[in-house]
Coordinates of C-alpha atoms in Angstrom, one line a residue:
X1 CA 131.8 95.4 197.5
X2 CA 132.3 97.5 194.4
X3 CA 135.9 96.6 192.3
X4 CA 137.3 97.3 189.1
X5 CA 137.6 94.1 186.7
X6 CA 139.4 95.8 184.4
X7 CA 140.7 99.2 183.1
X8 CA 142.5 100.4 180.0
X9 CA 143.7 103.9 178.7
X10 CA 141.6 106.4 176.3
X11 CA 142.9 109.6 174.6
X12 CA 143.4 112.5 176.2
X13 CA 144.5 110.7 179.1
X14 CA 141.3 109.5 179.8
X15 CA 140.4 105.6 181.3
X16 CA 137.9 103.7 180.7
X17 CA 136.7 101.3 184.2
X18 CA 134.3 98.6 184.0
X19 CA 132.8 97.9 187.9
X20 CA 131.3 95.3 189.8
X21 CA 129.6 95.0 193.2
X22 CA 129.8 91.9 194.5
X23 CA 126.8 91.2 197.4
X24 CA 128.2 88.3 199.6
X25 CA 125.7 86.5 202.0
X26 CA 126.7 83.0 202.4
X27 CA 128.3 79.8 200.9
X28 CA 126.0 79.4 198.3
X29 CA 125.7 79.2 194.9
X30 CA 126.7 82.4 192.9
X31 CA 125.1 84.1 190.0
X32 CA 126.5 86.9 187.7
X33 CA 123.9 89.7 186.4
X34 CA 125.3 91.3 183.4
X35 CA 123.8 94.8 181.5
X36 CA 125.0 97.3 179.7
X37 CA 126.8 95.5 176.9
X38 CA 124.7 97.5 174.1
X39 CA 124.9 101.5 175.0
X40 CA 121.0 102.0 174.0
X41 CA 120.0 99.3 176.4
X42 CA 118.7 100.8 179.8
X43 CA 116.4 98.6 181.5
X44 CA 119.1 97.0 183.4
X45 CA 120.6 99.8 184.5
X46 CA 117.2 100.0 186.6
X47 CA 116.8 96.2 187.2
X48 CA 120.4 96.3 188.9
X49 CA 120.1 99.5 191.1
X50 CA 116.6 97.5 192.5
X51 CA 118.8 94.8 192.9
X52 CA 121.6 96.2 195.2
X53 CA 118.6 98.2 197.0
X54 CA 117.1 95.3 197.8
X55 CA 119.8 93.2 199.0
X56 CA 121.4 95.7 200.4
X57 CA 118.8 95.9 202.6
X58 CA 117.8 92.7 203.7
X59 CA 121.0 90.6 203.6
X60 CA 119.9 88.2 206.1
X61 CA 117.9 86.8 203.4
X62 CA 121.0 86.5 200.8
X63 CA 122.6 82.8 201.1
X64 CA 124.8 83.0 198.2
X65 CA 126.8 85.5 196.0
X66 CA 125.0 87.5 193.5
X67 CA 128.0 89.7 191.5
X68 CA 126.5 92.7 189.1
X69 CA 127.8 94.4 186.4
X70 CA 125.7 96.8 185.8
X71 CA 127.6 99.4 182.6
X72 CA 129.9 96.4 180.0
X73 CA 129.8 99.1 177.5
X74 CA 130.1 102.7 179.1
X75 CA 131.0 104.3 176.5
X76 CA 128.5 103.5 174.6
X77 CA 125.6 104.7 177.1
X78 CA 126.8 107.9 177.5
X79 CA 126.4 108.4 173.7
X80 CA 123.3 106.5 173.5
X81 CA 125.3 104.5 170.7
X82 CA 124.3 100.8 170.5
X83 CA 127.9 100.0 169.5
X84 CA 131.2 100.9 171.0
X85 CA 132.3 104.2 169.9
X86 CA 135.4 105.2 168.0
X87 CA 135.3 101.4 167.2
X88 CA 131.5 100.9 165.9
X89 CA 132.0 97.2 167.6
X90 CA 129.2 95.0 168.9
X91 CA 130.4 94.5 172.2
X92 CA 127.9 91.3 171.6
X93 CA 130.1 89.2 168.5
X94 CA 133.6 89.9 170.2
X95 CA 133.5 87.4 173.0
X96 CA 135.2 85.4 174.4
X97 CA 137.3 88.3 173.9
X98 CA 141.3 88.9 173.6
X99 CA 144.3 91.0 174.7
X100 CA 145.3 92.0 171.7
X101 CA 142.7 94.2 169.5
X102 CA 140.4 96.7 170.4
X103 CA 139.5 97.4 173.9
X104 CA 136.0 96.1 173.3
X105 CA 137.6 93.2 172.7
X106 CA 139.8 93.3 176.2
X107 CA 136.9 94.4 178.2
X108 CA 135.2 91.0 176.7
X109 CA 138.3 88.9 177.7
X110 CA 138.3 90.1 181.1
X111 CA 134.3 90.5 181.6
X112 CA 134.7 86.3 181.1
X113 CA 137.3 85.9 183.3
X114 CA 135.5 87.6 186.1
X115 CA 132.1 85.5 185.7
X116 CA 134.1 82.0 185.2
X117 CA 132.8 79.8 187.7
X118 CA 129.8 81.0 188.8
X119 CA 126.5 78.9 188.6
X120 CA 124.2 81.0 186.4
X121 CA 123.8 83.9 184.6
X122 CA 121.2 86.5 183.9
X123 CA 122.4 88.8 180.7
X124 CA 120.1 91.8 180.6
X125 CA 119.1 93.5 177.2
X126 CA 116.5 96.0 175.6
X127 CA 115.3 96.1 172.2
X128 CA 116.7 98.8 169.7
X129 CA 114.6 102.1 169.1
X130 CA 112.6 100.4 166.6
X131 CA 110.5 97.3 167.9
X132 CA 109.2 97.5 170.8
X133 CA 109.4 93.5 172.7
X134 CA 106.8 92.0 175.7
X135 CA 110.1 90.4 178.3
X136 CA 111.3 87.4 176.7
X137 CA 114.5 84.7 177.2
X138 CA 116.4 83.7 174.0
X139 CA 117.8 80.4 174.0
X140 CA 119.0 78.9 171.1
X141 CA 117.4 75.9 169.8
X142 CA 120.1 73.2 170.5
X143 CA 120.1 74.5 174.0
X144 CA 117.0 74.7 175.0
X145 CA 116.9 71.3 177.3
X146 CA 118.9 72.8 179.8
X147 CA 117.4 76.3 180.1
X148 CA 114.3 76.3 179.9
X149 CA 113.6 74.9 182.9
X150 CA 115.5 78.3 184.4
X151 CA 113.5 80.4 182.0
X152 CA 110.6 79.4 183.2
X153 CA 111.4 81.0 186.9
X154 CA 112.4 84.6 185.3
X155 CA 108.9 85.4 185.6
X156 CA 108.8 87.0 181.4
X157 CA 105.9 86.6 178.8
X158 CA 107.6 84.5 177.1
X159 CA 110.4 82.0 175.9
X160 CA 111.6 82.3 172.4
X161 CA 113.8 79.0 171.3
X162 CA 115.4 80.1 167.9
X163 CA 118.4 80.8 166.2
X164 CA 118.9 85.0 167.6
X165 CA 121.9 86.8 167.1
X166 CA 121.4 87.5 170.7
X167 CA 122.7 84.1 172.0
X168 CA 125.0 83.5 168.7
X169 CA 128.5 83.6 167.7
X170 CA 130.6 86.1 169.9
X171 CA 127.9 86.6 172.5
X172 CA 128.1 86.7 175.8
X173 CA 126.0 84.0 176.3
X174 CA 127.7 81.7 174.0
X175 CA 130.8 82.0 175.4
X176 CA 129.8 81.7 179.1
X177 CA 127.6 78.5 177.9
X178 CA 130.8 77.1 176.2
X179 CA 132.2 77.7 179.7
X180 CA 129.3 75.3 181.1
X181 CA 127.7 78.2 182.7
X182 CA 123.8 78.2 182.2
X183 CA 123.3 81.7 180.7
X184 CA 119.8 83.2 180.0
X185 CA 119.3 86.4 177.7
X186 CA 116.9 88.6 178.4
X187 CA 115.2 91.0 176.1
X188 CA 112.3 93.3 176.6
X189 CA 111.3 97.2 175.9
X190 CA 112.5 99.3 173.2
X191 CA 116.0 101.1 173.2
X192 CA 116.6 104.2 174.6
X193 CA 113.8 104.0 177.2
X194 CA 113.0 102.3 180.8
X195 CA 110.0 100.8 181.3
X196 CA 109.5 100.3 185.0
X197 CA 106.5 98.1 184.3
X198 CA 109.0 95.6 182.7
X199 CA 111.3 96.2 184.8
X200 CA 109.6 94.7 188.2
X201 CA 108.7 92.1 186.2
X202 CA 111.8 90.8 185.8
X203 CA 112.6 91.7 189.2
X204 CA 110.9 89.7 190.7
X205 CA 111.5 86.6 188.4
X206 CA 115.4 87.4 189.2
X207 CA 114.7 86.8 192.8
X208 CA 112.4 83.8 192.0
X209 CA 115.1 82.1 190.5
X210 CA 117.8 83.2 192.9
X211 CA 115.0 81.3 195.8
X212 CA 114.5 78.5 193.6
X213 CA 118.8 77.9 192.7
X214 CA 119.5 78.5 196.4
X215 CA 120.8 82.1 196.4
X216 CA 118.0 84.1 197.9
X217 CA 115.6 83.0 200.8
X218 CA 112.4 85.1 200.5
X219 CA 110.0 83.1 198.0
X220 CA 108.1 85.2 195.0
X221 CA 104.9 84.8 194.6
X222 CA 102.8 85.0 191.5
X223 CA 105.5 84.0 188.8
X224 CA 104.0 83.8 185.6
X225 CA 103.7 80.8 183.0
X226 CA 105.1 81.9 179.8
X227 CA 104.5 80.8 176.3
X228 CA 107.1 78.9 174.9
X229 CA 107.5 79.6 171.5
X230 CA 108.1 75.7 170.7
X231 CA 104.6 75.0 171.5
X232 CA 103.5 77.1 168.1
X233 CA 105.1 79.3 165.4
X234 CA 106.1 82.3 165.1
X235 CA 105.4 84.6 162.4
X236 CA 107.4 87.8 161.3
X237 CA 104.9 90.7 159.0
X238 CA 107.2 92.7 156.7
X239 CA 106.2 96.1 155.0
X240 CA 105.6 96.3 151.7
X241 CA 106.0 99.8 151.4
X242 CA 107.1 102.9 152.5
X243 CA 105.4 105.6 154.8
X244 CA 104.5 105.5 158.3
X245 CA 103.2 102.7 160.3
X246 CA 100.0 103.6 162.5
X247 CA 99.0 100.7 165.1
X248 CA 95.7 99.5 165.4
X249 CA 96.2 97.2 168.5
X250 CA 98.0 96.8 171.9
X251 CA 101.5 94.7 172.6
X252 CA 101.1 91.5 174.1
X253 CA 97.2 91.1 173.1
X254 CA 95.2 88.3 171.9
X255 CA 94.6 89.2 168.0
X256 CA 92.4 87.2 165.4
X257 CA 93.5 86.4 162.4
X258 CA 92.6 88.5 159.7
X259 CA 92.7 91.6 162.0
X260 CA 94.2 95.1 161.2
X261 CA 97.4 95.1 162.9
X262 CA 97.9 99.0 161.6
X263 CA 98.1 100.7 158.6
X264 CA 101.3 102.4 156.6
X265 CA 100.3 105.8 155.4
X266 CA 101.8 108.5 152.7
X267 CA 101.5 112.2 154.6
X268 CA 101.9 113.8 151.5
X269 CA 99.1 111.7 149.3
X270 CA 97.1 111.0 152.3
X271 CA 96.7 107.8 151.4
X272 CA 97.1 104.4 153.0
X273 CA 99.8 102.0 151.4
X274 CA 99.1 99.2 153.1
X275 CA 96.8 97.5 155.5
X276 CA 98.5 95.3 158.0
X277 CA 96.7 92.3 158.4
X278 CA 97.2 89.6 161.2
X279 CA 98.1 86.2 159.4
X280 CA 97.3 84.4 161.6
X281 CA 95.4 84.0 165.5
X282 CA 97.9 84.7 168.1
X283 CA 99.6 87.1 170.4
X284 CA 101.6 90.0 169.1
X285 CA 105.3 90.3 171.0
X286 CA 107.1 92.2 168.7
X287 CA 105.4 95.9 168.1
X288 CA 107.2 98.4 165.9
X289 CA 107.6 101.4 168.0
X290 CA 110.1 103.7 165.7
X291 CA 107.1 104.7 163.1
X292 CA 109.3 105.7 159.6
X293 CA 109.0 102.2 157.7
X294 CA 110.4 101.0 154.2
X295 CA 110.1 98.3 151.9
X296 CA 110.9 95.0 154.0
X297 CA 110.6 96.7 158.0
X298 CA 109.5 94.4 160.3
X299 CA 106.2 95.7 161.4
X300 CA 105.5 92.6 164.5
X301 CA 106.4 89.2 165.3
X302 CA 103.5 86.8 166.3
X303 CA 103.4 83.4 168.1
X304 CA 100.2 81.3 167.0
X305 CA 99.1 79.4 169.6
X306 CA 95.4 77.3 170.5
X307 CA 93.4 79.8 172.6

């Protein structure tokens, strides 16, 4: 059942709607799937329309509620703008959200509202156009006892406990945690674009956790193991120059340290800047994918774990 959780009034008597379709099979537990929050984000929009395909289609299997809202920050899609236009808010710091403010900041308050009192919650994002990410849960550090275990079952590469901005002050997360509703963030891919690989990824790990919570009555199989980024350390390579980066390796490999992780070249002197040099043995999670680098650009993130 598709309704409106809340709607507000543009210029040129315009509105703006934010939907939800609620799928209803049983007495069971519910769980919220949210996307959309950042406009450059995509991947969900695909994750969700599998979603309401497939349990659409085989609601005999659906024992609970599974509620999806699929477009938090319309606007912002249809302008490909990571923030909310006219406003240049991150839907992402204003929640719990108000009445009074900016409509960002309504759309928050009533986004909360909606999702109070369900068991769990999946909140869907991508990367930005710059670094491209293998699919990953954030979960702050103090936590991380809780939610891992639920990580676990979303079927991603890996689970990265850490301070992120992405589960921080004025998230989404934060506020539904504060709420005493287990929320995991998502991230994977690179702004702007859909990859379906990573997409029926976490497909599948959203049903696997639906079967394992009590939702969903159709067992995956073949769930990964990820790394958890407690078991080792992670470690973040910075340019030291300008130019353009040029990778050397492939995402999500094994890569020994003291490898060439790429090099940053000068067009004009063509010249190489800089040599990018693993520091380490590990696996690579964070690629740069936008290829204009300066001084300080984070070129990859790395997790050094035993082999």
């Amino acid at each position: 059942m598709i309704q409106n959780i809340m709607t507000c009034k543009l210029n040129v008597d315009e509105e703006l709607t934010i939907k939800k379709n609620t799928l209803r099979g049983g007495d069971g537990k519910r769980i919220a799937i949210v996307t959309g929050i950042h406009g450059d984000e995509l991947e969900g929009q695909y994750i969700t329309y599998k979603l309401v395909k497939t349990i659409t289609a085989n609601m005999s299997k659906l024992k609970g509620t599974v509620d999806i809202y699929p477009a938090i920050n319309p606007l912002g899609m249809e302008s490909a703008s990571r923030a909310v236009p006219m406003t240049g808010m991150d839907m992402n710091k204003v929640f719990p959200g108000s009445d009074a403010g900016a409509f960002a900041e309504n759309i928050a308050k009533y986004l909360i509202e909606d999702i109070r009192g369900a068991d769990i919650c999946v909140d869907i994002h991508s990367s930005n156009i710059f670094i491209r990410e293998i699919p990953q849960v954030r979960i702050r550090s103090d936590q991380s006892d809780e939610l891992v275990n639920y990580a676990k079952m979303l079927n991603t590469d890996m689970i990265w406990v850490h301070e992120s901005g992405a589960v921080g002050d004025g998230s989404l997360a934060e506020s539904l945690i504060a709420e005493n509703i287990p929320t995991l963030v998502v991230e994977m891919g690179v702004g702007q674009r859909i990859d379906l690989e990573y997409c029926e990824q976490l497909l599948h790990g959203i049903f696997n956790l639906m079967n394992k919570v009590g939702i969903w009555a159709d067992e995956e199989h073949g769930i990964s193991h990820p790394m958890i980024s407690t078991d080792g350390e992670v470690h973040v390579i910075h340019s030291s120059g300008s130019g353009i980066f040029i990778p050397c390796v492939e995402h999500n490999n094994w890569i020994a340290k003291g490898s060439v992780l790429g090099e940053i070249i000068t067009p004009i002197t063509g010249t190489v800047e800089q040599e990018i040099i693993a520091p380490v043995d590990g696996v690579i999670f964070s690629l740069r994918e936008y290829p204009i680098v300066y001084e300080g650009s984070v070129i990859a993130r790395m997790l050094s774990l035993e082999k």
